[in-house]
DNA sequence: TTAAACTTTCAAAATATTTTGAAAGTTTAA
DNA sequence: TTAAACTTTCAAAATATTTTGAAAGTTTAA
């Protein structure tokens, strides 16, 4: 496998995976491209490499910046904007964990909490609803605590400490 | 909030969340419905409750069974099939972790491994590609180890042990 | 066997998401 | 100011996904 094959394979795999953590193909591919680019890239560069339109590039770059994993960079003497990704994989993981907790887990936890606190009326169906949503609430909460602990830790923490503890 | 409001809220929230771990709305809603139903439900029951077609119900139930979180159940003297979900939340989490590892993480790890083993040719771009995919490979691998440890553990393990260790 | 009671399949329709690209907007240098 | 060099917005088009429901398939009781 040569450089170009490897590069394309990485970009398309990352793109496919991205759809599974809730971001679209173009967004994941832009991220993948920036991830392995030694130099910041301009919008033109990205459009060219991935064969996508200007509008698409602009919108997805903005979203990646919202996620906090891509940054705008200015080059001396250049008018246009350049972009880089967070290159540190640990930091990337922390950022993703943080955003997913905020966007998905927290709202779900709130609903589970609300639902599990309805009034018991003695019927089997109400009992079951309360019991199951309580259990899910506890589990989601634990997951959230875990993710937030990870966020609060030093960078190498996940790799070094947790894996060892778990073995 | 009364029973019906709570039930609907739970079903639609679970449905929305589902799309984020890679299953579609109908599939997640069927799962939610079974999760809080004290009795096994027939295909008719599900169609009726969620207002979805027979075909849709059939296909999504099959997929949930593939995931190993919904089971067919036969009622004495009844010809039609009934369905229940895995009611134990810990077991549900284990099953989801196991399937996600198998379906998403493992294939990605393989690609990362292949890509990070291309031949070094001294250029900056190749060096960056190798370095970044190696780091991602290590991280994905650790995540996979974690998830598989969870799978191997006794049921209450996640809640009881891990959360305490992490505090 | 048969036929009733069910489930599954799959092409077509409906819906949702993504992408495009031109127009509008913004910034900067002169 | 102005106008060139850029970025963003957004309606329309393209594409992808989901849903429907009728037809085909399967199972079971008699």
XYZ file of C-alpha atoms (C1' of nucleotides) in Angstrom:
394
model
C 0.000 0.000 0.000
C 1.499 3.342 -1.004
C 0.912 6.760 0.522
C -2.087 7.711 -1.615
C -3.859 4.408 -1.148
C -3.276 4.542 2.590
C -4.469 8.126 2.764
C -7.667 7.403 0.857
C -8.363 4.314 2.883
C -7.980 6.260 6.094
C -10.184 9.121 4.924
C -12.991 6.892 3.735
C -12.911 4.651 6.806
C -12.987 7.630 9.106
C -15.865 9.003 7.039
C -17.847 5.791 7.434
C -17.155 5.621 11.157
C -18.152 9.241 11.626
C -21.714 8.577 10.592
C -21.842 6.251 13.580
C -20.964 8.859 16.147
C -23.461 11.226 14.644
C -21.561 13.405 12.205
C -21.941 13.238 8.469
C -19.569 11.845 5.894
C -18.151 15.117 4.613
C -17.540 16.355 8.144
C -15.699 13.192 9.151
C -13.660 13.228 5.957
C -12.607 16.819 6.420
C -11.543 15.923 9.924
C -9.613 12.886 8.690
C -7.866 14.962 6.052
C -6.799 17.627 8.532
C -5.751 14.973 11.001
C -3.022 13.652 8.706
C -2.039 16.880 7.045
C 1.316 18.227 8.301
C 0.299 21.723 7.181
C -2.878 23.734 7.760
C -5.177 23.585 4.723
C -7.256 26.284 3.084
C -10.851 25.858 2.028
C -9.682 25.511 -1.571
C -7.280 22.738 -0.589
C -10.030 20.811 1.153
C -12.519 21.260 -1.689
C -9.905 20.059 -4.128
C -8.773 17.034 -2.125
C -12.215 15.746 -1.228
C -14.046 16.953 -4.345
C -16.775 18.716 -2.451
C -18.413 22.086 -2.973
C -17.502 25.342 -1.337
C -20.719 25.563 0.640
C -20.401 22.056 1.947
C -16.835 22.684 3.026
C -17.714 25.944 4.737
C -20.628 24.495 6.696
C -18.835 21.394 7.846
C -15.716 23.268 8.882
C -17.874 25.468 11.021
C -19.467 22.433 12.660
C -16.076 20.885 13.345
C -15.053 24.129 15.007
C -18.235 23.954 17.111
C -17.144 20.503 18.234
C -13.833 22.057 19.246
C -11.706 19.673 17.203
C -10.766 21.910 14.272
C -9.207 25.353 14.497
C -8.870 28.354 12.248
C -5.331 29.449 11.662
C -3.988 32.523 9.942
C -0.914 32.506 7.814
C 1.237 35.611 7.649
C 0.641 37.551 4.509
C -2.217 35.297 3.390
C -5.712 36.620 3.231
C -7.573 33.325 3.287
C -8.179 31.178 6.323
C -6.388 27.941 7.026
C -7.548 25.046 9.161
C -5.903 22.437 11.370
C -7.336 19.707 13.527
C -6.565 18.819 17.079
C -3.591 16.531 16.528
C -3.377 15.074 19.987
C -5.494 11.958 20.023
C -6.108 12.028 23.786
C -7.275 15.585 23.606
C -9.487 14.692 20.657
C -11.081 11.884 22.664
C -11.661 14.190 25.626
C -13.287 16.785 23.428
C -15.567 14.245 21.773
C -16.534 12.742 25.135
C -17.331 16.191 26.463
C -19.500 17.180 23.519
C -21.347 13.885 23.347
C -22.149 14.088 27.006
C -23.471 17.601 26.608
C -25.432 17.003 23.411
C -26.849 13.530 23.907
C -26.404 12.095 27.340
C -27.496 15.040 29.472
C -30.812 15.609 27.661
C -31.594 11.891 27.821
C -30.770 11.764 31.517
C -33.182 14.589 32.124
C -36.023 12.819 30.330
C -35.306 9.549 32.124
C -35.379 11.368 35.405
C -38.680 13.080 34.618
C -40.308 9.905 33.375
C -39.134 7.771 36.273
C -40.662 10.236 38.713
C -44.278 9.937 37.626
C -46.735 8.939 40.268
C -47.046 5.258 41.107
C -50.654 4.218 40.535
C -50.420 0.556 41.410
C -50.805 -0.775 37.855
C -48.264 -3.198 36.432
C -47.506 -1.025 33.430
C -46.742 2.043 35.533
C -44.595 -0.027 37.860
C -42.649 -1.416 34.906
C -42.191 2.010 33.319
C -40.868 3.475 36.560
C -38.602 0.549 37.273
C -37.055 0.405 33.814
C -36.544 4.118 33.382
C -35.001 4.312 36.871
C -32.507 1.608 35.891
C -31.691 3.348 32.611
C -31.335 6.631 34.440
C -28.807 5.134 36.813
C -26.848 3.581 33.982
C -26.830 6.754 31.859
C -25.746 8.725 34.890
C -22.840 6.390 35.554
C -21.774 6.618 31.948
C -21.897 10.372 32.192
C -19.861 10.402 35.390
C -17.282 8.201 33.713
C -17.073 10.410 30.662
C -16.735 13.524 32.752
C -14.023 11.962 34.872
C -12.121 11.258 31.706
C -12.543 14.870 30.669
C -11.173 16.112 33.967
C -8.071 13.955 33.839
C -4.637 14.602 32.481
C -4.093 13.583 28.906
C -2.519 10.198 29.184
C -4.899 9.073 31.804
C -7.241 6.922 29.750
C -4.477 4.915 28.175
C -2.213 4.535 31.128
C -4.391 4.274 34.181
C -7.755 2.980 33.137
C -6.585 0.168 30.945
C -4.330 -1.030 33.760
C -7.069 -0.795 36.375
C -9.416 -2.765 34.202
C -7.061 -5.616 33.336
C -47.149 13.874 33.876
C -49.461 10.853 33.626
C -48.643 7.360 32.421
C -49.371 7.942 28.747
C -47.434 11.167 28.561
C -44.491 9.575 30.321
C -44.607 6.541 28.072
C -44.669 8.603 24.897
C -41.900 10.822 26.116
C -39.733 7.833 26.881
C -40.417 6.171 23.530
C -39.687 9.243 21.475
C -36.559 10.170 23.436
C -35.194 6.672 23.114
C -36.006 6.818 19.413
C -34.056 10.029 18.972
C -31.107 8.694 20.941
C -31.086 5.490 18.956
C -30.229 7.277 15.735
C -27.069 8.347 17.510
C -25.851 4.868 18.249
C -26.561 3.828 14.697
C -30.024 2.300 14.712
C -33.053 3.872 13.123
C -36.007 5.508 14.770
C -38.504 2.686 14.388
C -36.004 0.161 15.708
C -35.232 2.229 18.782
C -38.913 2.885 19.420
C -39.804 -0.771 19.220
C -37.046 -1.463 21.680
C -38.279 1.288 24.000
C -41.814 -0.043 23.849
C -40.766 -3.588 24.690
C -38.477 -2.302 27.407
C -41.370 -0.933 29.436
C -44.005 -3.482 28.559
C -44.735 -5.906 31.422
C -46.050 -8.436 28.900
C -44.576 -9.726 25.631
C -46.143 -7.981 22.633
C -47.240 -9.352 19.283
C -46.464 -7.769 15.953
C -50.012 -6.421 15.821
C -49.606 -4.826 19.247
C -46.433 -3.086 18.158
C -47.873 -1.899 14.835
C -50.868 -0.544 16.689
C -48.946 1.220 19.461
C -46.338 2.831 17.231
C -48.502 3.298 14.152
C -46.045 1.653 11.789
C -46.553 -0.848 8.995
C -46.279 -4.592 9.200
C -43.185 -4.762 7.022
C -41.393 -2.134 9.017
C -42.189 -3.889 12.261
C -41.067 -7.252 10.958
C -37.729 -5.975 9.623
C -36.837 -3.992 12.692
C -37.752 -6.767 15.089
C -35.440 -9.054 13.194
C -32.628 -6.527 13.464
C -33.195 -6.139 17.195
C -32.950 -9.891 17.519
C -29.676 -9.772 15.564
C -28.398 -7.300 18.111
C -29.369 -9.817 20.763
C -31.528 -7.416 22.754
C -34.995 -8.608 21.757
C -36.280 -12.163 21.925
C -39.067 -14.134 20.375
C -41.414 -15.741 22.842
C -44.206 -18.210 22.295
C -47.417 -18.130 24.224
C -49.229 -21.350 24.917
C -52.148 -21.844 22.613
C -51.279 -18.756 20.527
C -50.147 -19.123 16.995
C -48.523 -15.748 16.590
C -45.128 -14.739 17.883
C -44.587 -12.461 20.840
C -41.568 -10.344 21.608
C -39.790 -9.159 24.746
C -36.667 -7.122 25.216
C -33.744 -7.779 27.458
C -35.023 -6.187 30.656
C -31.790 -6.180 32.594
C -30.096 -2.867 31.900
C -26.594 -4.141 32.673
C -27.034 -7.033 30.306
C -28.393 -4.666 27.687
C -25.305 -2.467 28.014
C -23.016 -5.479 27.720
C -24.766 -6.674 24.626
C -24.615 -3.258 22.971
C -20.930 -2.867 23.862
C -20.202 -6.288 22.415
C -22.009 -5.639 19.151
C -20.596 -2.184 18.657
C -17.104 -3.481 19.174
C -17.674 -6.214 16.631
C -19.428 -4.090 14.041
C -17.594 -0.801 14.201
C -14.491 -0.819 16.309
C -12.823 -3.994 15.060
C -13.047 -3.108 11.348
C -11.721 0.375 12.052
C -8.852 -1.007 14.104
C -7.906 -3.237 11.221
C -7.790 -0.349 8.755
C -5.819 1.814 11.183
C -3.349 -0.986 11.621
C -2.944 -1.513 7.880
C -2.593 2.183 7.168
C -0.110 2.812 9.977
C 2.132 0.071 8.631
C 2.859 1.561 5.231
C 6.485 2.082 4.396
C 8.166 5.199 5.748
C 9.536 7.184 2.793
C 11.025 10.147 4.596
C 8.421 12.694 3.485
C 6.605 14.812 6.047
C 3.175 13.734 4.860
C 3.951 10.019 5.175
C 5.475 10.566 8.583
C 2.363 12.435 9.730
C 0.011 9.794 8.338
C 1.888 6.998 10.109
C 2.160 8.882 13.367
C -1.495 9.884 13.542
C -2.941 6.553 12.487
C -0.648 4.786 14.991
C -1.978 7.005 17.773
C -5.583 6.432 16.690
C -4.918 2.719 16.466
C -3.632 2.646 20.021
C -6.624 4.607 21.288
C -9.179 2.484 19.423
C -7.492 -0.615 20.720
C -7.676 0.578 24.309
C -11.314 1.409 23.884
C -11.913 -2.047 22.521
C -10.057 -3.676 25.402
C -12.157 -1.662 27.834
C -15.393 -2.639 26.140
C -14.445 -6.279 26.058
C -13.470 -6.262 29.700
C -16.893 -4.911 30.481
C -18.438 -7.718 28.472
C -16.464 -10.326 30.373
C -17.496 -9.040 33.782
C -20.333 -9.948 36.039
C -23.470 -7.916 35.623
C -23.174 -5.314 38.293
C -19.588 -4.676 37.581
C -19.826 -1.461 35.616
C -21.981 0.297 38.134
C -20.399 -0.938 41.308
C -16.724 -1.291 40.631
C -15.792 1.043 37.836
C -17.592 4.087 39.074
C -15.945 3.651 42.455
C -12.497 3.161 40.990
C -12.851 6.229 38.884
C -14.023 8.598 41.598
C -53.389 -32.302 1.941
C -55.558 -27.966 2.582
C -56.456 -23.552 4.010
C -56.231 -20.294 7.566
C -53.129 -17.597 10.226
C -49.505 -15.889 10.408
C -44.392 -13.638 8.825
C -41.140 -12.024 5.401
C -39.689 -9.859 1.233
C -39.098 -6.239 -1.869
C -40.240 -2.659 -5.364
C -42.236 1.661 -5.229
C -43.389 5.824 -2.605
C -42.481 8.889 0.983
C -39.416 11.235 3.737
C -35.109 12.959 5.415
C -30.503 14.326 4.720
C -26.807 16.068 2.188
C -24.819 18.654 -1.433
C -24.504 22.199 -4.763
C -23.522 26.717 -6.450
C -25.000 31.271 -7.144
C -26.106 35.287 -4.596
C -25.368 37.849 -0.572
C -22.328 39.110 2.919
C -17.787 40.343 4.982
C -13.090 41.724 5.319
C -8.960 43.878 3.954
C -5.644 46.497 1.208
C -4.913 50.395 -1.179
C -14.412 54.742 -0.257
C -13.853 51.014 -3.482
C -13.177 46.676 -5.278
C -10.928 42.432 -4.972
C -10.628 38.324 -2.303
C -12.472 35.876 0.320
C -16.630 33.224 3.386
C -21.421 32.255 4.417
C -26.170 31.443 3.435
C -29.935 29.151 1.571
C -33.282 27.406 -1.898
C -33.258 23.886 -5.140
C -31.419 19.455 -6.679
C -29.407 15.183 -5.729
C -28.935 11.365 -2.957
C -29.769 8.208 0.745
C -32.744 6.172 4.011
C -36.972 4.658 5.698
C -41.590 3.153 5.227
C -45.425 1.074 3.063
C -48.353 -2.634 1.729
C -49.338 -6.216 -1.419
C -47.551 -10.498 -2.906
C -44.962 -14.424 -1.763
C -43.585 -17.513 1.663
C -44.096 -20.376 5.877
C -46.189 -22.804 9.585
C -49.701 -25.164 11.927
C -54.144 -27.338 12.927
C -57.391 -30.215 11.350
